[in-house]
Coordinates of C-alpha atoms in Angstrom, one line a residue:
M358 CA 202.4 89.2 -92.4
T359 CA 203.6 92.2 -94.6
Y360 CA 204.8 92.1 -98.1
N361 CA 208.4 93.1 -97.0
E362 CA 208.4 90.4 -94.4
V363 CA 207.5 87.8 -97.1
V364 CA 210.2 89.1 -99.4
Q365 CA 212.8 88.5 -96.6
I366 CA 211.5 85.0 -96.0
A367 CA 211.5 84.2 -99.7
E368 CA 215.1 85.4 -100.1
A369 CA 216.3 83.5 -97.0
Y370 CA 214.3 80.3 -97.4
L371 CA 211.5 79.9 -100.0
L372 CA 213.4 80.5 -103.2
Q373 CA 215.8 77.7 -102.6
L374 CA 212.9 75.3 -101.9
V375 CA 211.0 76.5 -105.0
S376 CA 214.1 76.0 -107.1
E377 CA 214.2 72.4 -106.0
L378 CA 210.5 71.8 -106.5
Y379 CA 210.5 73.1 -110.1
G380 CA 214.0 72.4 -111.2
L381 CA 215.0 76.0 -111.5
E382 CA 218.7 75.6 -110.8
G383 CA 220.8 78.0 -112.9
Y384 CA 217.9 80.5 -113.3
E385 CA 218.4 84.1 -112.3
T386 CA 215.5 85.1 -110.1
R387 CA 214.5 88.8 -110.1
P388 CA 211.6 90.4 -108.2
V389 CA 208.8 92.1 -110.2
K390 CA 207.7 95.4 -108.7
A391 CA 204.5 94.9 -106.7
H392 CA 201.4 97.0 -107.1
S393 CA 199.6 98.5 -104.1
G394 CA 197.4 96.0 -102.3
G395 CA 199.0 93.0 -104.0
R396 CA 198.5 89.6 -102.4
N397 CA 201.5 87.9 -104.0
I398 CA 205.2 88.3 -104.5
V399 CA 206.3 87.7 -108.1
Y400 CA 209.6 86.9 -109.7
N401 CA 211.0 86.7 -113.2
C402 CA 213.1 83.5 -113.6
E403 CA 215.5 83.7 -116.5
K404 CA 218.1 81.3 -117.9
E405 CA 219.9 81.6 -121.2
G406 CA 218.5 79.3 -123.9
T407 CA 215.2 78.7 -122.1
D408 CA 211.9 80.5 -121.9
T409 CA 211.4 82.9 -119.0
K410 CA 209.2 81.7 -116.2
I411 CA 207.0 83.8 -113.8
L412 CA 207.1 82.6 -110.1
R413 CA 204.2 83.6 -107.9
I414 CA 204.1 83.1 -104.1
A415 CA 200.8 83.8 -102.5
F416 CA 201.0 84.8 -98.8
L417 CA 197.7 86.2 -97.7
N418 CA 195.2 83.8 -96.1
D419 CA 192.1 85.1 -98.1
R420 CA 192.3 82.3 -100.7
S421 CA 191.9 78.6 -99.8
R422 CA 193.9 75.8 -101.4
E423 CA 190.7 74.8 -103.2
E424 CA 190.3 78.2 -104.7
L425 CA 193.9 78.4 -105.8
L426 CA 193.7 75.0 -107.4
G427 CA 190.5 76.2 -109.1
E428 CA 192.5 79.0 -110.7
V429 CA 195.4 77.1 -112.0
E430 CA 193.3 74.2 -113.2
Y431 CA 191.2 76.6 -115.2
I432 CA 194.3 78.2 -116.7
R433 CA 195.6 74.8 -117.7
Y434 CA 192.2 73.9 -119.2
L435 CA 192.1 77.2 -121.3
F436 CA 195.7 76.6 -122.5
E437 CA 195.1 73.0 -123.5
H438 CA 191.9 73.9 -125.4
G439 CA 193.4 76.8 -127.5
G440 CA 192.9 79.8 -125.2
S441 CA 195.6 82.4 -125.6
V442 CA 196.9 82.3 -122.0
S443 CA 200.2 81.8 -120.2
N444 CA 200.3 78.2 -119.2
V445 CA 200.9 76.9 -115.7
V446 CA 204.1 74.9 -115.3
S447 CA 203.9 71.7 -113.3
S448 CA 206.3 71.0 -110.5
K449 CA 208.7 68.1 -110.7
K450 CA 206.0 66.1 -108.7
G451 CA 203.5 66.9 -111.4
D452 CA 201.5 69.4 -109.4
L453 CA 200.1 72.8 -110.6
L454 CA 200.2 74.2 -107.0
E455 CA 202.8 73.7 -104.4
E456 CA 202.4 74.4 -100.7
I457 CA 205.2 75.4 -98.3
T458 CA 204.8 75.9 -94.6
H459 CA 207.3 78.0 -92.7
N460 CA 207.0 79.2 -89.1
N461 CA 203.3 78.1 -89.1
H462 CA 202.5 80.2 -92.1
T463 CA 201.4 78.6 -95.4
F464 CA 202.7 79.9 -98.8
F465 CA 201.2 78.7 -102.1
V466 CA 203.5 78.6 -105.1
C467 CA 202.7 78.6 -108.8
L468 CA 205.0 78.8 -111.8
F469 CA 203.9 80.1 -115.2
E470 CA 205.4 80.5 -118.7
K471 CA 206.0 84.2 -119.4
A472 CA 203.7 85.5 -122.1
R473 CA 205.4 86.4 -125.4
G474 CA 205.7 90.1 -126.3
K475 CA 205.3 93.3 -124.3
K476 CA 202.6 95.3 -122.5
L477 CA 201.2 98.3 -124.4
V478 CA 202.7 100.6 -121.7
E479 CA 206.1 99.0 -122.3
N480 CA 205.7 100.0 -126.0
N481 CA 204.7 103.6 -125.0
Y482 CA 201.1 102.8 -126.1
R483 CA 202.2 102.5 -129.8
Y484 CA 200.7 99.6 -131.7
R485 CA 202.3 97.7 -134.6
E486 CA 203.9 99.9 -137.1
G487 CA 201.7 100.3 -140.3
V488 CA 198.8 98.4 -138.7
P489 CA 195.6 100.2 -137.7
L490 CA 194.6 100.2 -134.0
T491 CA 191.3 98.5 -135.0
E492 CA 193.2 95.2 -135.3
Y493 CA 194.1 95.5 -131.7
Y494 CA 190.5 96.3 -130.6
Y495 CA 189.3 93.3 -132.7
N496 CA 191.9 91.0 -131.2
C497 CA 191.1 92.1 -127.6
G498 CA 187.5 91.1 -128.3
K499 CA 188.4 87.9 -130.1
V500 CA 190.7 86.6 -127.4
L501 CA 188.1 87.3 -124.7
G502 CA 185.4 85.7 -126.8
K503 CA 187.5 82.5 -127.1
L504 CA 188.0 82.4 -123.3
H505 CA 184.3 82.8 -122.7
Q506 CA 183.4 80.1 -125.2
L507 CA 185.8 77.7 -123.5
S508 CA 184.3 78.6 -120.2
K509 CA 180.9 77.6 -121.4
E510 CA 182.2 74.0 -121.7
Y511 CA 184.3 74.0 -118.5
M512 CA 183.6 71.5 -115.8
P513 CA 185.8 72.3 -112.8
V514 CA 187.4 69.7 -110.5
H515 CA 188.1 72.4 -107.9
R516 CA 185.5 75.1 -108.2
R517 CA 186.3 78.8 -107.9
Y518 CA 184.1 81.1 -105.9
S519 CA 181.2 83.0 -107.5
F520 CA 181.0 86.8 -107.8
F521 CA 178.0 86.6 -105.5
D522 CA 179.9 84.7 -102.8
K523 CA 181.9 87.9 -102.2
Y524 CA 179.8 90.8 -103.4
N525 CA 176.7 90.9 -101.3
A526 CA 174.9 93.3 -98.9
E527 CA 176.7 92.0 -95.8
Y528 CA 180.2 92.5 -97.5
I529 CA 179.3 96.0 -98.6
D530 CA 178.0 96.9 -95.1
K531 CA 181.2 95.7 -93.4
L532 CA 183.5 97.3 -96.0
I533 CA 182.1 100.7 -96.7
P534 CA 182.2 103.3 -94.0
G535 CA 179.0 104.4 -92.4
S536 CA 179.6 108.0 -93.5
L537 CA 179.0 106.8 -97.1
S538 CA 175.4 105.7 -96.5
L539 CA 174.2 106.7 -100.0
L540 CA 177.0 104.8 -101.6
K541 CA 176.1 101.7 -99.5
E542 CA 172.4 102.1 -100.6
K543 CA 173.4 102.4 -104.3
L544 CA 175.7 99.4 -104.2
V545 CA 173.1 97.2 -102.5
E546 CA 170.6 98.2 -105.2
L547 CA 173.1 97.3 -107.9
L548 CA 173.7 93.9 -106.4
K549 CA 170.0 93.2 -106.1
T550 CA 169.6 94.0 -109.8
L551 CA 172.5 91.6 -110.7
E552 CA 171.1 88.9 -108.4
G553 CA 167.8 89.0 -110.3
M554 CA 169.4 88.4 -113.7
D555 CA 169.3 85.1 -115.5
R556 CA 172.4 83.0 -115.0
N557 CA 172.2 80.6 -117.9
H558 CA 174.9 78.7 -119.9
E559 CA 175.3 81.6 -122.3
S560 CA 175.6 84.4 -119.8
F561 CA 177.3 83.0 -116.7
G562 CA 180.5 81.1 -116.2
M563 CA 184.2 81.5 -115.4
I564 CA 185.4 85.1 -116.1
H565 CA 188.8 86.7 -115.9
F566 CA 187.5 89.6 -113.8
D567 CA 190.4 91.9 -114.5
Y568 CA 190.7 91.9 -118.3
N569 CA 192.7 95.0 -119.3
D570 CA 196.1 95.9 -121.0
G571 CA 197.9 95.4 -117.7
N572 CA 197.1 91.7 -117.8
Y573 CA 198.1 90.6 -121.2
M574 CA 201.1 90.8 -123.5
I575 CA 201.1 91.7 -127.2
D576 CA 203.4 90.0 -129.8
F577 CA 204.1 93.1 -131.8
D578 CA 205.2 91.0 -134.8
T579 CA 201.9 89.2 -135.1
G580 CA 199.4 91.1 -132.9
Q581 CA 198.7 88.0 -130.8
I582 CA 197.5 88.8 -127.3
T583 CA 198.4 86.4 -124.4
V584 CA 196.4 86.7 -121.2
Y585 CA 197.7 86.1 -117.7
D586 CA 196.9 87.0 -114.0
F587 CA 193.8 85.0 -113.3
D588 CA 194.2 85.8 -109.6
N589 CA 190.7 87.3 -109.5
S590 CA 189.0 84.9 -111.8
C591 CA 185.6 83.7 -110.6
F592 CA 182.2 82.5 -111.7
G593 CA 180.3 85.6 -112.9
L594 CA 178.4 87.1 -115.7
Y595 CA 180.4 87.3 -119.0
M596 CA 179.2 90.8 -119.5
Y597 CA 181.4 92.0 -116.7
D598 CA 184.6 91.2 -118.7
L599 CA 183.2 93.1 -121.7
A600 CA 182.5 96.1 -119.5
D601 CA 186.1 96.0 -118.3
L602 CA 187.1 95.9 -122.0
W603 CA 184.9 99.0 -122.7
R604 CA 186.7 100.7 -119.8
S605 CA 190.1 99.8 -121.4
G606 CA 189.1 101.9 -124.5
V607 CA 188.6 105.2 -122.8
G608 CA 192.3 105.9 -122.5
W609 CA 192.6 106.2 -126.3
I610 CA 190.3 109.3 -126.3
A611 CA 190.5 110.5 -122.7
A612 CA 192.2 113.8 -123.7
E613 CA 189.4 114.8 -126.2
P614 CA 187.4 117.8 -124.8
D615 CA 184.3 117.2 -126.9
P616 CA 182.0 114.6 -125.2
G617 CA 180.3 114.0 -128.6
K618 CA 183.6 112.9 -130.1
R619 CA 184.4 110.8 -127.1
R620 CA 181.0 109.0 -127.5
K621 CA 181.5 108.5 -131.2
F622 CA 184.9 107.0 -130.6
M623 CA 183.7 104.7 -127.9
D624 CA 180.8 103.5 -130.0
D625 CA 183.1 102.6 -132.9
Y626 CA 185.7 101.1 -130.6
F627 CA 183.2 98.8 -128.9
K628 CA 181.6 97.8 -132.2
T629 CA 185.0 96.5 -133.3
V630 CA 185.6 94.8 -130.0
L631 CA 182.2 93.0 -130.4
Q632 CA 183.0 91.9 -133.9
G633 CA 186.1 90.1 -132.6
Y634 CA 184.2 88.8 -129.6
R635 CA 181.3 87.4 -131.7
S636 CA 183.8 85.7 -134.0
E637 CA 184.4 83.3 -131.2
T638 CA 181.2 83.1 -129.1
R639 CA 177.6 84.2 -128.9
I640 CA 176.1 87.0 -126.8
E641 CA 172.5 88.2 -126.8
D642 CA 171.7 91.8 -127.7
S643 CA 169.6 91.9 -124.5
M644 CA 172.8 91.4 -122.5
L645 CA 174.7 94.0 -124.5
E646 CA 172.0 96.5 -123.7
K647 CA 173.0 96.2 -120.0
L648 CA 176.5 97.5 -120.7
P649 CA 175.9 100.7 -118.6
L650 CA 174.8 98.6 -115.7
F651 CA 178.0 96.5 -115.9
I652 CA 180.2 99.5 -116.1
Q653 CA 178.7 100.6 -112.8
V654 CA 179.6 97.1 -111.5
T655 CA 183.3 97.6 -112.5
L656 CA 183.2 100.9 -110.5
M657 CA 181.8 99.0 -107.6
E658 CA 184.7 96.5 -107.8
Q659 CA 187.2 99.4 -108.0
I660 CA 185.7 101.0 -104.9
A661 CA 185.7 97.8 -103.0
D662 CA 189.3 97.1 -103.9
E663 CA 190.3 100.5 -102.7
F664 CA 188.6 100.1 -99.3
E665 CA 190.0 96.6 -99.0
C666 CA 193.5 98.0 -99.5
M667 CA 192.9 100.7 -96.9
R668 CA 191.7 98.1 -94.5
N669 CA 194.6 95.7 -95.1
N670 CA 197.3 98.4 -95.1
G671 CA 195.8 100.8 -92.5
E672 CA 195.9 103.6 -95.1
E673 CA 193.5 106.6 -95.5
T674 CA 192.6 107.8 -99.0
E675 CA 190.2 110.7 -98.1
S676 CA 192.1 112.9 -100.7
D677 CA 191.9 110.1 -103.4
K678 CA 190.3 112.0 -106.3
E679 CA 189.9 108.9 -108.4
L680 CA 188.1 107.1 -105.6
S681 CA 185.9 110.2 -105.1
Y682 CA 185.1 110.3 -108.8
C683 CA 183.9 106.6 -108.8
I684 CA 181.8 107.2 -105.7
K685 CA 180.1 110.3 -107.2
C686 CA 179.3 108.3 -110.4
L687 CA 177.5 105.7 -108.4
E688 CA 175.8 107.9 -105.9
N689 CA 174.4 110.1 -108.6
D690 CA 173.6 107.3 -111.1
I691 CA 175.9 108.8 -113.7
P692 CA 176.4 106.2 -116.5
Y693 CA 179.5 105.2 -118.5
M694 CA 181.9 106.3 -115.8
G695 CA 180.8 109.9 -116.4
F696 CA 182.8 109.9 -119.6
F697 CA 180.1 111.7 -121.5
H698 CA 178.9 113.8 -118.5
G699 CA 179.8 117.2 -117.2
I700 CA 181.6 115.6 -114.2
Y701 CA 184.4 114.5 -116.5
S702 CA 187.4 116.7 -117.2
C703 CA 189.9 115.9 -119.9
E704 CA 192.5 117.9 -117.9
E705 CA 192.1 115.7 -114.9
P706 CA 190.5 112.4 -116.2
F707 CA 188.4 110.5 -113.8
E708 CA 189.2 112.7 -110.8
Y709 CA 186.9 114.6 -108.6
D710 CA 187.5 117.2 -105.9
E711 CA 184.7 118.9 -104.1
R712 CA 186.9 121.9 -103.4
S713 CA 187.1 122.6 -107.1
I714 CA 183.3 122.7 -107.6

């Protein structure tokens, strides 16, 4: 079932049922623009005098009811224990997840409170007037640290899958084309390294797995960050989310031609992030030393996501310069996304084209 087909079913049938399930009579429901490869259709639900809600309808069959319950129960746990996240709204029956079957196809429905504030991109990447950006870096780390600290005490009723349930040698072999044999080899080596790492209480637990400025709002009056979109959350090594946060910082200095200045900025940026993070939870220096490894893992996730989208949508991305860049970094063991390496160009950030070499 395609995205457009689901939209038609939603407009004709699902939205009315959802309105009854959640008491949304009188709300104006407007679709949110989907991103490529999305597994949900999403709507803003607005009504004068009430807080805006976010409606999510999952239509792909790649997540079980158990896994989806694991996601929303985790979000509710984080919210109830002081995590800065968008809360899940219970249906009129008191359920966090509703299931609707139509023409033998099952749709899973969730409703969320909309996070206060705006995305950075909606504010043209300007932070709070008169406040240094270092406050934002610190807050990004602090909010993530709080989520990880809460995860260390989390005892799930419905358990989410583990990173290693999905990312393994068999998955890589099926997903990556045979023409990219070196990439396959490097990815399997990377996974073997991860599998050999200690997964103790302080290093392994529920993670967001997509922690970046596209998945949180900022209250520009206070600087408070509110996180949402736990669709990819899973059990994994906490260091992965920190590596994602490192990646989020490169945009602030991506146009700088001097690699030495880029490195100095990133060192200072991540130092501030870690100050915020460590104000809420512990992390061993031995784990932080593995940052380059986990940045490679974030590239693996990006590559896998691209090939999944190609497989699901029947698309070819042979000319995708960003994908080619990620592949080159992994095939050639170039650390830090090549950000301090000759492969990087500030004129075409994180893009690679063999024809230009």
